[in-house]
Short mmCIF file of C-alpha atoms in Angstrom, two decimals:
data_model
loop_
_atom_site.label_atom_id
_atom_site.label_comp_id
_atom_site.label_asym_id
_atom_site.label_seq_id
_atom_site.Cartn_x
_atom_site.Cartn_y
_atom_site.Cartn_z
CA MET X 1263 72.62 -45.59 -120.10
CA ASP X 1264 72.61 -49.37 -119.54
CA LEU X 1265 73.63 -48.84 -115.91
CA ARG X 1266 70.72 -46.46 -115.30
CA CYS X 1267 68.23 -48.87 -116.89
CA GLY X 1268 69.57 -51.68 -114.77
CA LEU X 1269 69.26 -49.60 -111.62
CA LEU X 1270 65.65 -48.65 -112.43
CA LEU X 1271 64.80 -52.28 -113.17
CA GLY X 1272 66.35 -53.36 -109.89
CA LEU X 1273 64.34 -50.77 -107.95
CA ALA X 1274 61.13 -51.83 -109.66
CA LEU X 1275 61.71 -55.44 -108.62
CA LEU X 1276 62.29 -54.65 -104.94
CA PRO X 1277 59.46 -56.32 -102.93
CA GLY X 1278 56.65 -53.96 -101.94
CA LEU X 1279 58.29 -50.82 -103.32
CA ALA X 1280 55.65 -50.15 -105.97
CA THR X 1281 52.83 -50.78 -103.51
CA ALA X 1282 54.35 -48.57 -100.83
CA ALA X 1283 54.92 -45.76 -103.31
CA GLY X 1284 51.31 -45.84 -104.47
CA LYS X 1285 49.61 -46.36 -101.14
CA CYS X 1286 47.44 -43.51 -99.88
CA GLU X 1287 47.31 -43.30 -96.10
CA ARG X 1288 44.38 -40.90 -95.60
CA LEU X 1289 41.22 -40.20 -97.58
CA VAL X 1290 38.87 -37.28 -97.02
CA VAL X 1291 35.41 -38.41 -98.12
CA THR X 1292 32.02 -36.72 -98.35
CA GLY X 1293 28.52 -37.41 -99.69
CA SER X 1294 24.84 -36.64 -99.25
CA PRO X 1295 24.03 -35.18 -95.82
CA ASP X 1296 20.33 -36.14 -95.84
CA ALA X 1297 19.99 -39.70 -97.10
CA PRO X 1298 19.43 -42.06 -94.15
CA PRO X 1299 20.11 -44.89 -93.65
CA TYR X 1300 22.98 -44.51 -96.15
CA LEU X 1301 24.45 -41.15 -95.12
CA TRP X 1302 23.38 -38.25 -92.94
CA GLN X 1303 24.86 -35.63 -90.64
CA ASP X 1304 25.73 -36.82 -87.17
CA PRO X 1305 23.50 -34.78 -84.81
CA GLN X 1306 26.15 -35.12 -82.11
CA ASN X 1307 28.91 -33.87 -84.43
CA PRO X 1308 27.48 -32.10 -87.50
CA LYS X 1309 30.89 -31.93 -89.19
CA GLN X 1310 30.79 -35.73 -89.57
CA LEU X 1311 28.68 -37.98 -91.81
CA ILE X 1312 27.35 -41.28 -90.46
CA GLY X 1313 25.30 -44.14 -91.92
CA ALA X 1314 25.58 -47.50 -93.64
CA SER X 1315 27.82 -46.16 -96.42
CA ALA X 1316 30.11 -44.61 -93.82
CA ASP X 1317 30.31 -47.83 -91.78
CA LEU X 1318 31.08 -49.99 -94.80
CA LEU X 1319 33.72 -47.59 -96.13
CA GLN X 1320 35.38 -47.41 -92.71
CA GLN X 1321 35.57 -51.21 -92.60
CA VAL X 1322 37.03 -51.40 -96.09
CA ALA X 1323 39.57 -48.68 -95.31
CA LYS X 1324 40.59 -50.43 -92.10
CA ASP X 1325 41.26 -53.62 -94.06
CA LEU X 1326 43.46 -51.64 -96.46
CA GLY X 1327 45.32 -49.78 -93.72
CA ILE X 1328 43.93 -46.38 -94.78
CA LYS X 1329 42.46 -43.70 -92.53
CA VAL X 1330 39.13 -42.27 -93.71
CA GLU X 1331 37.43 -39.06 -92.60
CA LEU X 1332 33.78 -38.74 -93.63
CA LEU X 1333 33.06 -35.02 -93.49
CA TYR X 1334 30.02 -32.85 -94.15
CA ALA X 1335 30.65 -30.58 -97.15
CA GLY X 1336 27.22 -29.03 -97.60
CA LYS X 1337 24.31 -30.18 -99.73
CA ARG X 1338 24.75 -32.87 -102.36
CA ALA X 1339 25.75 -30.42 -105.11
CA GLN X 1340 28.29 -28.73 -102.83
CA ALA X 1341 29.76 -32.11 -101.85
CA LEU X 1342 30.18 -32.97 -105.52
CA ASP X 1343 31.96 -29.66 -106.17
CA GLU X 1344 34.38 -30.33 -103.30
CA VAL X 1345 35.30 -33.71 -104.79
CA ARG X 1346 35.48 -32.48 -108.38
CA SER X 1347 37.99 -29.84 -107.31
CA GLY X 1348 40.14 -32.34 -105.40
CA ARG X 1349 39.67 -30.49 -102.10
CA MET X 1350 38.10 -33.77 -100.97
CA ASP X 1351 39.21 -37.11 -102.37
CA MET X 1352 36.07 -39.17 -102.77
CA LEU X 1353 32.28 -39.37 -102.79
CA ALA X 1354 30.86 -42.28 -100.79
CA ASP X 1355 27.48 -42.39 -102.58
CA ALA X 1356 27.91 -41.16 -106.14
CA PRO X 1357 25.20 -41.93 -108.70
CA LEU X 1358 26.64 -43.18 -111.99
CA THR X 1359 26.20 -40.39 -114.53
CA PHE X 1360 28.01 -40.12 -117.85
CA THR X 1361 28.74 -36.41 -117.39
CA GLU X 1362 30.73 -37.02 -114.21
CA LEU X 1363 33.08 -39.52 -115.89
CA GLU X 1364 35.10 -36.45 -116.86
CA ASN X 1365 35.68 -35.67 -113.18
CA LEU X 1366 35.46 -38.95 -111.25
CA ASP X 1367 36.75 -42.51 -111.37
CA TYR X 1368 33.88 -44.78 -110.30
CA ILE X 1369 34.75 -47.92 -108.36
CA TYR X 1370 32.78 -50.91 -109.64
CA PRO X 1371 30.75 -52.70 -108.33
CA PRO X 1372 28.85 -50.14 -106.20
CA LEU X 1373 29.21 -49.94 -102.44
CA LEU X 1374 25.43 -50.30 -102.11
CA GLU X 1375 22.38 -50.61 -104.35
CA ASN X 1376 19.30 -48.55 -103.57
CA ASP X 1377 16.11 -50.46 -104.42
CA TYR X 1378 13.42 -48.00 -105.48
CA LEU X 1379 9.96 -49.37 -104.73
CA VAL X 1380 6.40 -48.40 -105.65
CA TRP X 1381 4.67 -47.17 -102.47
CA THR X 1382 0.86 -46.98 -102.26
CA ARG X 1383 -1.84 -46.47 -99.66
CA LYS X 1384 -3.10 -49.57 -97.92
CA GLY X 1385 -6.30 -50.65 -99.65
CA SER X 1386 -5.21 -49.21 -103.00
CA THR X 1387 -6.39 -51.10 -106.10
CA LEU X 1388 -3.21 -50.23 -108.01
CA ALA X 1389 -1.73 -53.38 -109.57
CA TYR X 1390 2.01 -53.35 -110.19
CA SER X 1391 4.55 -55.95 -111.25
CA GLU X 1392 6.60 -54.00 -113.80
CA ALA X 1393 7.13 -50.36 -114.70
CA LYS X 1394 4.70 -50.28 -117.63
CA ASP X 1395 1.84 -51.12 -115.22
CA LEU X 1396 2.07 -47.56 -113.90
CA HIS X 1397 1.23 -46.01 -117.27
CA GLY X 1398 -1.87 -43.83 -116.92
CA HIS X 1399 -1.62 -43.61 -113.11
CA ALA X 1400 -0.57 -40.42 -111.29
CA GLY X 1401 2.56 -40.76 -109.19
CA ALA X 1402 5.04 -38.62 -107.28
CA LEU X 1403 8.79 -38.60 -106.85
CA SER X 1404 11.13 -36.43 -104.80
CA GLU X 1405 13.23 -34.22 -107.06
CA LYS X 1406 16.22 -35.35 -104.97
CA SER X 1407 15.77 -39.00 -105.95
CA ARG X 1408 18.66 -40.43 -107.92
CA MET X 1409 17.33 -42.99 -110.37
CA THR X 1410 19.33 -44.62 -113.17
CA GLN X 1411 19.52 -42.64 -116.38
CA ALA X 1412 17.74 -45.47 -118.23
CA PHE X 1413 14.78 -45.36 -115.86
CA GLY X 1414 14.70 -41.56 -115.95
CA THR X 1415 14.31 -41.67 -119.73
CA PHE X 1416 11.60 -44.35 -119.49
CA ALA X 1417 9.69 -42.40 -116.84
CA GLU X 1418 9.82 -39.17 -118.82
CA GLN X 1419 8.36 -40.89 -121.87
CA ASN X 1420 5.84 -43.22 -120.23
CA LEU X 1421 4.88 -42.18 -116.69
CA THR X 1422 2.93 -39.33 -115.12
CA LEU X 1423 5.15 -38.24 -112.24
CA THR X 1424 4.89 -35.08 -110.14
CA LYS X 1425 8.22 -34.03 -108.67
CA THR X 1426 8.11 -32.71 -105.12
CA ALA X 1427 10.74 -30.81 -103.13
CA ASN X 1428 11.33 -33.82 -100.89
CA LEU X 1429 10.08 -37.29 -100.01
CA THR X 1430 7.92 -36.05 -97.12
CA LEU X 1431 5.79 -33.97 -99.51
CA ALA X 1432 5.49 -36.87 -101.96
CA LEU X 1433 4.19 -39.20 -99.22
CA GLN X 1434 1.77 -36.55 -98.00
CA LYS X 1435 0.36 -36.25 -101.53
CA LEU X 1436 -0.11 -40.02 -101.50
CA LEU X 1437 -2.01 -40.02 -98.21
CA LEU X 1438 -4.20 -37.13 -99.38
CA GLY X 1439 -5.13 -39.09 -102.50
CA GLU X 1440 -3.55 -36.57 -104.86
CA VAL X 1441 -1.42 -39.33 -106.41
CA GLU X 1442 -1.80 -43.11 -106.57
CA TYR X 1443 1.80 -44.04 -105.85
CA VAL X 1444 5.20 -42.70 -104.83
CA LEU X 1445 8.58 -43.94 -106.02
CA ALA X 1446 11.00 -44.06 -103.09
CA GLY X 1447 13.95 -46.10 -101.88
CA ARG X 1448 13.20 -49.19 -99.82
CA TYR X 1449 14.96 -47.89 -96.74
CA SER X 1450 14.45 -44.14 -97.16
CA GLY X 1451 10.73 -44.76 -97.76
CA MET X 1452 10.54 -46.96 -94.67
CA ALA X 1453 12.42 -44.43 -92.55
CA ALA X 1454 10.31 -41.49 -93.77
CA ALA X 1455 7.02 -43.35 -93.24
CA GLN X 1456 8.02 -44.21 -89.68
CA ALA X 1457 9.26 -40.70 -88.89
CA LEU X 1458 6.02 -39.19 -90.20
CA GLY X 1459 3.77 -41.70 -88.43
CA MET X 1460 2.56 -43.13 -91.75
CA ALA X 1461 3.98 -46.66 -91.47
CA ASN X 1462 0.55 -48.25 -90.89
CA ASP X 1463 -1.04 -46.38 -93.78
CA LEU X 1464 1.39 -47.29 -96.56
CA LEU X 1465 2.67 -50.41 -98.26
CA ALA X 1466 5.37 -51.04 -100.85
CA PHE X 1467 5.41 -53.58 -103.67
CA GLU X 1468 8.39 -55.87 -103.18
CA GLN X 1469 9.56 -55.82 -106.81
CA PRO X 1470 12.00 -52.90 -107.30
CA ILE X 1471 11.22 -50.56 -110.17
CA ASP X 1472 14.84 -49.34 -110.34
CA ARG X 1473 18.13 -50.23 -108.63
CA PRO X 1474 20.61 -47.36 -108.87
CA GLY X 1475 24.03 -48.03 -107.42
CA LEU X 1476 25.68 -45.86 -104.78
CA PHE X 1477 29.30 -45.82 -105.94
CA LEU X 1478 32.58 -44.81 -104.42
CA ALA X 1479 33.97 -42.20 -106.81
CA VAL X 1480 37.51 -40.84 -106.62
CA SER X 1481 38.27 -37.34 -107.90
CA HIS X 1482 40.59 -37.06 -110.90
CA ASN X 1483 42.18 -34.20 -108.94
CA SER X 1484 42.81 -36.22 -105.78
CA ALA X 1485 46.44 -36.86 -104.91
CA CYS X 1486 45.28 -40.30 -103.70
CA ASN X 1487 43.86 -41.35 -107.07
CA ASP X 1488 46.20 -44.10 -108.24
CA PRO X 1489 45.89 -47.65 -109.64
CA TRP X 1490 46.70 -49.27 -106.28
CA LEU X 1491 43.82 -47.54 -104.49
CA ARG X 1492 41.28 -48.08 -107.28
CA GLY X 1493 42.25 -51.72 -107.62
CA GLN X 1494 42.08 -52.45 -103.89
CA LEU X 1495 38.72 -50.69 -103.53
CA ALA X 1496 37.27 -52.58 -106.49
CA LYS X 1497 38.44 -55.86 -104.96
CA LYS X 1498 36.75 -54.99 -101.65
CA MET X 1499 33.53 -53.95 -103.42
CA THR X 1500 33.46 -57.35 -105.12
CA GLU X 1501 33.84 -59.14 -101.78
CA LEU X 1502 31.26 -57.10 -99.84
CA PRO X 1503 27.98 -58.67 -101.09
CA ALA X 1504 28.88 -62.14 -99.80
CA SER X 1505 30.28 -60.87 -96.49
CA GLY X 1506 26.97 -60.14 -94.75
CA LEU X 1507 28.32 -56.72 -93.74
CA THR X 1508 26.03 -54.76 -96.06
CA GLU X 1509 22.69 -55.92 -94.67
CA ALA X 1510 23.99 -55.66 -91.10
CA ALA X 1511 25.12 -52.07 -91.70
CA LEU X 1512 21.76 -51.13 -93.22
CA GLN X 1513 19.73 -52.61 -90.38
CA ARG X 1514 22.00 -51.10 -87.73
CA ASN X 1515 21.69 -47.64 -89.24
CA ILE X 1516 17.93 -47.86 -89.71
CA GLU X 1517 17.67 -48.46 -85.96
CA ARG X 1518 20.22 -45.74 -85.26
CA TRP X 1519 18.31 -43.18 -87.30
CA LYS X 1520 14.94 -44.20 -85.79
CA ALA X 1521 16.39 -43.81 -82.29
CA GLN X 1522 17.54 -40.29 -83.17
CA GLN X 1523 14.01 -39.40 -84.32
CA GLN X 1524 12.70 -40.20 -80.85
CA GLN X 1525 14.95 -37.53 -79.33
CA PRO X 1526 13.24 -34.16 -80.02
CA GLN X 1527 16.37 -32.17 -79.29
CA GLN X 1528 18.23 -33.76 -82.18
CA PRO X 1529 18.23 -31.56 -85.32
CA VAL X 1530 17.56 -34.45 -87.70
CA SER X 1531 14.70 -34.32 -90.19
CA ALA X 1532 12.91 -36.90 -92.30
CA PRO X 1533 14.83 -38.16 -95.35
CA LYS X 1534 14.93 -35.66 -98.18
CA GLN X 1535 15.82 -37.98 -101.05
#
């Protein structure tokens, strides 16, 4: 018995053995297929997802010596099902929800934060500096928006918000004067306004009303889900904000998505979130 214990202790102390045993060499990742500039389907290769989240994850994986495939798995709900089951290892843009803690290990801090802004028509008299200022004013929000649970509760109790099928319809309601404001992400709102030719008609208040994180989330059923991977990813997430890579990836993918919109043959639509 003592001999076996000694042998196990000796193996545990061998340099790099524990790391090598736990290291995952390939991750299959998915996420939202219609959320530029964060993630969307590549019009040149619809089986792939591209965007700022994809670029940042690829850089992180390269640093860790891991291969990453970012694959289209269907709509957001279908992508979540693929990861829950373990058929895919990770979501690249998971919203933090308490119910999913049973299925996913969230990597903190988030890969990106999505600033939700209050968008109005130019010339609007709406005054906004904090959420309570919107009380009594009619607003709109895409039903695909992913706000924090805290803000969702606040909005339900205090705001008058019409939910639309997508962001395009919400912005159209705003231009038609059917609502006074729209809640939309800083970059998705910008991209949608430009794609729809509304950029000169809308403005956004700079102060975010909500800042939901877009998290990496590893399936409990993934064979790659181990302490080494979670620890290394968390370390990289902590380093990212100061690296300058995040803003560069966002700007690069805004331009990338805009360029695709100018090519009529590309099957890419305005952001749906």
